Amino acid sequence: MILTLYFSKRQIQALSSDQETRVLNDLDEKFHNMAMLIMEDPSITRVIDTRDYAQPETAFSYYILWICAHAYAMRQRKVLDDNEWAGWLQWMRNCFQRGTIGEIWKRIESDQWFNPAFQKFINTEIVLRK
C-alpha cells in the first residue's frame, strides 16, 4: 500500500512537471509567432513599446534572448541535461562575445522584459564572464 502511494505521488509530480513544460512550450510558440511578425515588420513593435526599438537588429535580438530565456527555463525544470545545457551555455556566451546582442542587452535589460532570475543569470554567467 505504501509503495503504491509512493509511486502514485511520483507519477502525479511527473504529470505536473510535464504540464508546466507544455504550458511553457505553448507560450514559447506564441512568442515565436509574435517575433516572426515583428521581424517581418519591426515598426509594429510600437504596439508593445513606443520607444525607438523598431530596428530589425533589435527585434531579432529580443528573439534570440527569448530563445535563451526558454533554454534557461527548461534547464531550471531539469528538462535539459548537463550536456545539452553545456551546449546552450556556450552558444549564449558566443552570441554575447561575438555579436552585438551584448550591447542591445545593456539597452533593454533595465526595462525588465525578462524573468528576474534569467536577467540575473545573463548578468552574472554570460555578461560578466566575457
mmCIF file with all atom_site columns, C-alpha atoms in Angstrom:
data_model
loop_
_atom_site.group_PDB
_atom_site.id
_atom_site.type_symbol
_atom_site.label_atom_id
_atom_site.label_alt_id
_atom_site.label_comp_id
_atom_site.label_asym_id
_atom_site.label_entity_id
_atom_site.label_seq_id
_atom_site.pdbx_PDB_ins_code
_atom_site.Cartn_x
_atom_site.Cartn_y
_atom_site.Cartn_z
_atom_site.occupancy
_atom_site.B_iso_or_equiv
_atom_site.pdbx_formal_charge
_atom_site.auth_seq_id
_atom_site.auth_comp_id
_atom_site.auth_asym_id
_atom_site.auth_atom_id
_atom_site.pdbx_PDB_model_num
ATOM 1   C CA . MET A 1 1   ? 0.000  0.000  0.000   1.00 0.00 ? 1   MET A CA 1
ATOM 2   C CA . ILE A 1 2   ? 2.758  2.450  0.950   1.00 0.00 ? 2   ILE A CA 1
ATOM 3   C CA . LEU A 1 3   ? 4.722  1.540  -2.159  1.00 0.00 ? 3   LEU A CA 1
ATOM 4   C CA . THR A 1 4   ? 1.679  2.182  -4.355  1.00 0.00 ? 4   THR A CA 1
ATOM 5   C CA . LEU A 1 5   ? 1.088  5.538  -2.683  1.00 0.00 ? 5   LEU A CA 1
ATOM 6   C CA . TYR A 1 6   ? 4.742  6.498  -3.181  1.00 0.00 ? 6   TYR A CA 1
ATOM 7   C CA . PHE A 1 7   ? 4.719  5.712  -6.909  1.00 0.00 ? 7   PHE A CA 1
ATOM 8   C CA . SER A 1 8   ? 1.335  7.387  -7.380  1.00 0.00 ? 8   SER A CA 1
ATOM 9   C CA . LYS A 1 9   ? 2.723  10.546 -5.824  1.00 0.00 ? 9   LYS A CA 1
ATOM 10  C CA . ARG A 1 10  ? 5.801  10.425 -8.108  1.00 0.00 ? 10  ARG A CA 1
ATOM 11  C CA . GLN A 1 11  ? 3.598  9.920  -11.162 1.00 0.00 ? 11  GLN A CA 1
ATOM 12  C CA . ILE A 1 12  ? 1.420  12.914 -10.204 1.00 0.00 ? 12  ILE A CA 1
ATOM 13  C CA . GLN A 1 13  ? 4.534  15.054 -9.743  1.00 0.00 ? 13  GLN A CA 1
ATOM 14  C CA . ALA A 1 14  ? 5.837  13.967 -13.156 1.00 0.00 ? 14  ALA A CA 1
ATOM 15  C CA . LEU A 1 15  ? 2.498  14.839 -14.773 1.00 0.00 ? 15  LEU A CA 1
ATOM 16  C CA . SER A 1 16  ? 2.578  18.254 -13.111 1.00 0.00 ? 16  SER A CA 1
ATOM 17  C CA . SER A 1 17  ? 6.078  18.886 -14.451 1.00 0.00 ? 17  SER A CA 1
ATOM 18  C CA . ASP A 1 18  ? 5.030  17.726 -17.931 1.00 0.00 ? 18  ASP A CA 1
ATOM 19  C CA . GLN A 1 19  ? 2.036  20.082 -17.811 1.00 0.00 ? 19  GLN A CA 1
ATOM 20  C CA . GLU A 1 20  ? 4.259  23.023 -16.812 1.00 0.00 ? 20  GLU A CA 1
ATOM 21  C CA . THR A 1 21  ? 6.616  22.226 -19.672 1.00 0.00 ? 21  THR A CA 1
ATOM 22  C CA . ARG A 1 22  ? 3.724  22.034 -22.140 1.00 0.00 ? 22  ARG A CA 1
ATOM 23  C CA . VAL A 1 23  ? 2.398  25.411 -20.960 1.00 0.00 ? 23  VAL A CA 1
ATOM 24  C CA . LEU A 1 24  ? 5.845  26.954 -21.253 1.00 0.00 ? 24  LEU A CA 1
ATOM 25  C CA . ASN A 1 25  ? 6.283  25.492 -24.737 1.00 0.00 ? 25  ASN A CA 1
ATOM 26  C CA . ASP A 1 26  ? 2.853  26.803 -25.751 1.00 0.00 ? 26  ASP A CA 1
ATOM 27  C CA . LEU A 1 27  ? 3.791  30.284 -24.573 1.00 0.00 ? 27  LEU A CA 1
ATOM 28  C CA . ASP A 1 28  ? 7.106  29.982 -26.382 1.00 0.00 ? 28  ASP A CA 1
ATOM 29  C CA . GLU A 1 29  ? 5.281  29.105 -29.601 1.00 0.00 ? 29  GLU A CA 1
ATOM 30  C CA . LYS A 1 30  ? 3.044  32.168 -29.220 1.00 0.00 ? 30  LYS A CA 1
ATOM 31  C CA . PHE A 1 31  ? 6.081  34.343 -28.634 1.00 0.00 ? 31  PHE A CA 1
ATOM 32  C CA . HIS A 1 32  ? 7.779  32.776 -31.660 1.00 0.00 ? 32  HIS A CA 1
ATOM 33  C CA . ASN A 1 33  ? 4.804  33.704 -33.844 1.00 0.00 ? 33  ASN A CA 1
ATOM 34  C CA . MET A 1 34  ? 4.819  37.264 -32.486 1.00 0.00 ? 34  MET A CA 1
ATOM 35  C CA . ALA A 1 35  ? 8.579  37.534 -33.063 1.00 0.00 ? 35  ALA A CA 1
ATOM 36  C CA . MET A 1 36  ? 8.196  36.387 -36.670 1.00 0.00 ? 36  MET A CA 1
ATOM 37  C CA . LEU A 1 37  ? 5.646  39.145 -37.266 1.00 0.00 ? 37  LEU A CA 1
ATOM 38  C CA . ILE A 1 38  ? 7.887  41.741 -35.638 1.00 0.00 ? 38  ILE A CA 1
ATOM 39  C CA . MET A 1 39  ? 10.921 40.651 -37.644 1.00 0.00 ? 39  MET A CA 1
ATOM 40  C CA . GLU A 1 40  ? 8.873  40.941 -40.845 1.00 0.00 ? 40  GLU A CA 1
ATOM 41  C CA . ASP A 1 41  ? 7.770  44.469 -39.883 1.00 0.00 ? 41  ASP A CA 1
ATOM 42  C CA . PRO A 1 42  ? 9.716  45.921 -36.925 1.00 0.00 ? 42  PRO A CA 1
ATOM 43  C CA . SER A 1 43  ? 7.508  49.028 -36.906 1.00 0.00 ? 43  SER A CA 1
ATOM 44  C CA . ILE A 1 44  ? 4.703  47.027 -35.249 1.00 0.00 ? 44  ILE A CA 1
ATOM 45  C CA . THR A 1 45  ? 6.891  46.860 -32.141 1.00 0.00 ? 45  THR A CA 1
ATOM 46  C CA . ARG A 1 46  ? 5.248  50.177 -31.202 1.00 0.00 ? 46  ARG A CA 1
ATOM 47  C CA . VAL A 1 47  ? 2.220  48.162 -30.091 1.00 0.00 ? 47  VAL A CA 1
ATOM 48  C CA . ILE A 1 48  ? 4.176  46.931 -27.063 1.00 0.00 ? 48  ILE A CA 1
ATOM 49  C CA . ASP A 1 49  ? 6.836  49.663 -26.715 1.00 0.00 ? 49  ASP A CA 1
ATOM 50  C CA . THR A 1 50  ? 6.724  53.139 -28.242 1.00 0.00 ? 50  THR A CA 1
ATOM 51  C CA . ARG A 1 51  ? 10.438 53.803 -27.901 1.00 0.00 ? 51  ARG A CA 1
ATOM 52  C CA . ASP A 1 52  ? 12.700 53.533 -30.919 1.00 0.00 ? 52  ASP A CA 1
ATOM 53  C CA . TYR A 1 53  ? 13.243 49.766 -30.841 1.00 0.00 ? 53  TYR A CA 1
ATOM 54  C CA . ALA A 1 54  ? 11.790 49.291 -34.308 1.00 0.00 ? 54  ALA A CA 1
ATOM 55  C CA . GLN A 1 55  ? 15.059 48.175 -35.882 1.00 0.00 ? 55  GLN A CA 1
ATOM 56  C CA . PRO A 1 56  ? 15.468 44.693 -37.352 1.00 0.00 ? 56  PRO A CA 1
ATOM 57  C CA . GLU A 1 57  ? 18.575 44.006 -35.221 1.00 0.00 ? 57  GLU A CA 1
ATOM 58  C CA . THR A 1 58  ? 16.737 44.837 -32.008 1.00 0.00 ? 58  THR A CA 1
ATOM 59  C CA . ALA A 1 59  ? 13.722 42.727 -32.956 1.00 0.00 ? 59  ALA A CA 1
ATOM 60  C CA . PHE A 1 60  ? 15.986 39.791 -33.755 1.00 0.00 ? 60  PHE A CA 1
ATOM 61  C CA . SER A 1 61  ? 17.917 40.332 -30.510 1.00 0.00 ? 61  SER A CA 1
ATOM 62  C CA . TYR A 1 62  ? 14.715 40.019 -28.499 1.00 0.00 ? 62  TYR A CA 1
ATOM 63  C CA . TYR A 1 63  ? 14.006 36.796 -30.332 1.00 0.00 ? 63  TYR A CA 1
ATOM 64  C CA . ILE A 1 64  ? 17.467 35.397 -29.556 1.00 0.00 ? 64  ILE A CA 1
ATOM 65  C CA . LEU A 1 65  ? 17.142 36.464 -25.918 1.00 0.00 ? 65  LEU A CA 1
ATOM 66  C CA . TRP A 1 66  ? 13.752 34.778 -25.689 1.00 0.00 ? 66  TRP A CA 1
ATOM 67  C CA . ILE A 1 67  ? 15.307 31.555 -27.007 1.00 0.00 ? 67  ILE A CA 1
ATOM 68  C CA . CYS A 1 68  ? 17.979 31.872 -24.315 1.00 0.00 ? 68  CYS A CA 1
ATOM 69  C CA . ALA A 1 69  ? 15.320 32.512 -21.664 1.00 0.00 ? 69  ALA A CA 1
ATOM 70  C CA . HIS A 1 70  ? 13.397 29.444 -22.811 1.00 0.00 ? 70  HIS A CA 1
ATOM 71  C CA . ALA A 1 71  ? 16.528 27.267 -22.680 1.00 0.00 ? 71  ALA A CA 1
ATOM 72  C CA . TYR A 1 72  ? 17.248 28.649 -19.193 1.00 0.00 ? 72  TYR A CA 1
ATOM 73  C CA . ALA A 1 73  ? 13.698 27.825 -18.063 1.00 0.00 ? 73  ALA A CA 1
ATOM 74  C CA . MET A 1 74  ? 13.985 24.299 -19.445 1.00 0.00 ? 74  MET A CA 1
ATOM 75  C CA . ARG A 1 75  ? 17.254 23.864 -17.537 1.00 0.00 ? 75  ARG A CA 1
ATOM 76  C CA . GLN A 1 76  ? 15.601 25.098 -14.329 1.00 0.00 ? 76  GLN A CA 1
ATOM 77  C CA . ARG A 1 77  ? 12.856 22.497 -14.841 1.00 0.00 ? 77  ARG A CA 1
ATOM 78  C CA . LYS A 1 78  ? 15.513 19.809 -15.442 1.00 0.00 ? 78  LYS A CA 1
ATOM 79  C CA . VAL A 1 79  ? 14.311 19.152 -18.998 1.00 0.00 ? 79  VAL A CA 1
ATOM 80  C CA . LEU A 1 80  ? 17.815 19.818 -20.399 1.00 0.00 ? 80  LEU A CA 1
ATOM 81  C CA . ASP A 1 81  ? 20.549 17.512 -19.170 1.00 0.00 ? 81  ASP A CA 1
ATOM 82  C CA . ASP A 1 82  ? 24.095 18.674 -18.348 1.00 0.00 ? 82  ASP A CA 1
ATOM 83  C CA . ASN A 1 83  ? 25.419 18.023 -21.857 1.00 0.00 ? 83  ASN A CA 1
ATOM 84  C CA . GLU A 1 84  ? 22.558 19.840 -23.590 1.00 0.00 ? 84  GLU A CA 1
ATOM 85  C CA . TRP A 1 85  ? 22.847 22.739 -21.156 1.00 0.00 ? 85  TRP A CA 1
ATOM 86  C CA . ALA A 1 86  ? 26.615 22.999 -21.728 1.00 0.00 ? 86  ALA A CA 1
ATOM 87  C CA . GLY A 1 87  ? 25.934 23.429 -25.442 1.00 0.00 ? 87  GLY A CA 1
ATOM 88  C CA . TRP A 1 88  ? 23.301 26.107 -24.869 1.00 0.00 ? 88  TRP A CA 1
ATOM 89  C CA . LEU A 1 89  ? 25.501 27.904 -22.355 1.00 0.00 ? 89  LEU A CA 1
ATOM 90  C CA . GLN A 1 90  ? 28.406 28.035 -24.799 1.00 0.00 ? 90  GLN A CA 1
ATOM 91  C CA . TRP A 1 91  ? 26.098 29.201 -27.575 1.00 0.00 ? 91  TRP A CA 1
ATOM 92  C CA . MET A 1 92  ? 24.822 32.062 -25.379 1.00 0.00 ? 92  MET A CA 1
ATOM 93  C CA . ARG A 1 93  ? 28.350 33.076 -24.405 1.00 0.00 ? 93  ARG A CA 1
ATOM 94  C CA . ASN A 1 94  ? 29.421 33.050 -28.057 1.00 0.00 ? 94  ASN A CA 1
ATOM 95  C CA . CYS A 1 95  ? 26.478 35.270 -29.016 1.00 0.00 ? 95  CYS A CA 1
ATOM 96  C CA . PHE A 1 96  ? 27.398 37.820 -26.360 1.00 0.00 ? 96  PHE A CA 1
ATOM 97  C CA . GLN A 1 97  ? 31.125 37.688 -27.152 1.00 0.00 ? 97  GLN A CA 1
ATOM 98  C CA . ARG A 1 98  ? 30.994 37.729 -30.932 1.00 0.00 ? 98  ARG A CA 1
ATOM 99  C CA . GLY A 1 99  ? 27.813 39.631 -31.741 1.00 0.00 ? 99  GLY A CA 1
ATOM 100 C CA . THR A 1 100 ? 26.079 42.867 -30.862 1.00 0.00 ? 100 THR A CA 1
ATOM 101 C CA . ILE A 1 101 ? 23.499 41.264 -28.590 1.00 0.00 ? 101 ILE A CA 1
ATOM 102 C CA . GLY A 1 102 ? 25.509 42.298 -25.502 1.00 0.00 ? 102 GLY A CA 1
ATOM 103 C CA . GLU A 1 103 ? 25.166 45.953 -26.459 1.00 0.00 ? 103 GLU A CA 1
ATOM 104 C CA . ILE A 1 104 ? 21.450 45.554 -27.049 1.00 0.00 ? 104 ILE A CA 1
ATOM 105 C CA . TRP A 1 105 ? 21.128 43.687 -23.728 1.00 0.00 ? 105 TRP A CA 1
ATOM 106 C CA . LYS A 1 106 ? 22.617 46.700 -21.933 1.00 0.00 ? 106 LYS A CA 1
ATOM 107 C CA . ARG A 1 107 ? 19.987 48.946 -23.521 1.00 0.00 ? 107 ARG A CA 1
ATOM 108 C CA . ILE A 1 108 ? 16.969 46.748 -22.783 1.00 0.00 ? 108 ILE A CA 1
ATOM 109 C CA . GLU A 1 109 ? 17.959 44.917 -19.586 1.00 0.00 ? 109 GLU A CA 1
ATOM 110 C CA . SER A 1 110 ? 16.876 47.737 -17.295 1.00 0.00 ? 110 SER A CA 1
ATOM 111 C CA . ASP A 1 111 ? 13.363 47.577 -18.778 1.00 0.00 ? 111 ASP A CA 1
ATOM 112 C CA . GLN A 1 112 ? 12.898 44.148 -17.208 1.00 0.00 ? 112 GLN A CA 1
ATOM 113 C CA . TRP A 1 113 ? 11.300 42.431 -20.178 1.00 0.00 ? 113 TRP A CA 1
ATOM 114 C CA . PHE A 1 114 ? 12.595 39.092 -18.937 1.00 0.00 ? 114 PHE A CA 1
ATOM 115 C CA . ASN A 1 115 ? 12.260 36.921 -15.838 1.00 0.00 ? 115 ASN A CA 1
ATOM 116 C CA . PRO A 1 116 ? 14.382 38.387 -12.991 1.00 0.00 ? 116 PRO A CA 1
ATOM 117 C CA . ALA A 1 117 ? 16.160 35.058 -12.471 1.00 0.00 ? 117 ALA A CA 1
ATOM 118 C CA . PHE A 1 118 ? 17.064 34.936 -16.165 1.00 0.00 ? 118 PHE A CA 1
ATOM 119 C CA . GLN A 1 119 ? 18.286 38.536 -16.073 1.00 0.00 ? 119 GLN A CA 1
ATOM 120 C CA . LYS A 1 120 ? 20.496 37.722 -13.102 1.00 0.00 ? 120 LYS A CA 1
ATOM 121 C CA . PHE A 1 121 ? 21.813 34.647 -14.919 1.00 0.00 ? 121 PHE A CA 1
ATOM 122 C CA . ILE A 1 122 ? 22.686 36.673 -18.031 1.00 0.00 ? 122 ILE A CA 1
ATOM 123 C CA . ASN A 1 123 ? 24.367 39.391 -15.988 1.00 0.00 ? 123 ASN A CA 1
ATOM 124 C CA . THR A 1 124 ? 26.423 37.031 -13.822 1.00 0.00 ? 124 THR A CA 1
ATOM 125 C CA . GLU A 1 125 ? 27.090 33.987 -16.013 1.00 0.00 ? 125 GLU A CA 1
ATOM 126 C CA . ILE A 1 126 ? 27.168 35.476 -19.510 1.00 0.00 ? 126 ILE A CA 1
ATOM 127 C CA . VAL A 1 127 ? 27.972 39.208 -19.447 1.00 0.00 ? 127 VAL A CA 1
ATOM 128 C CA . LEU A 1 128 ? 30.486 39.140 -16.594 1.00 0.00 ? 128 LEU A CA 1
ATOM 129 C CA . ARG A 1 129 ? 32.250 36.029 -17.936 1.00 0.00 ? 129 ARG A CA 1
ATOM 130 C CA . LYS A 1 130 ? 33.068 37.551 -21.310 1.00 0.00 ? 130 LYS A CA 1
#
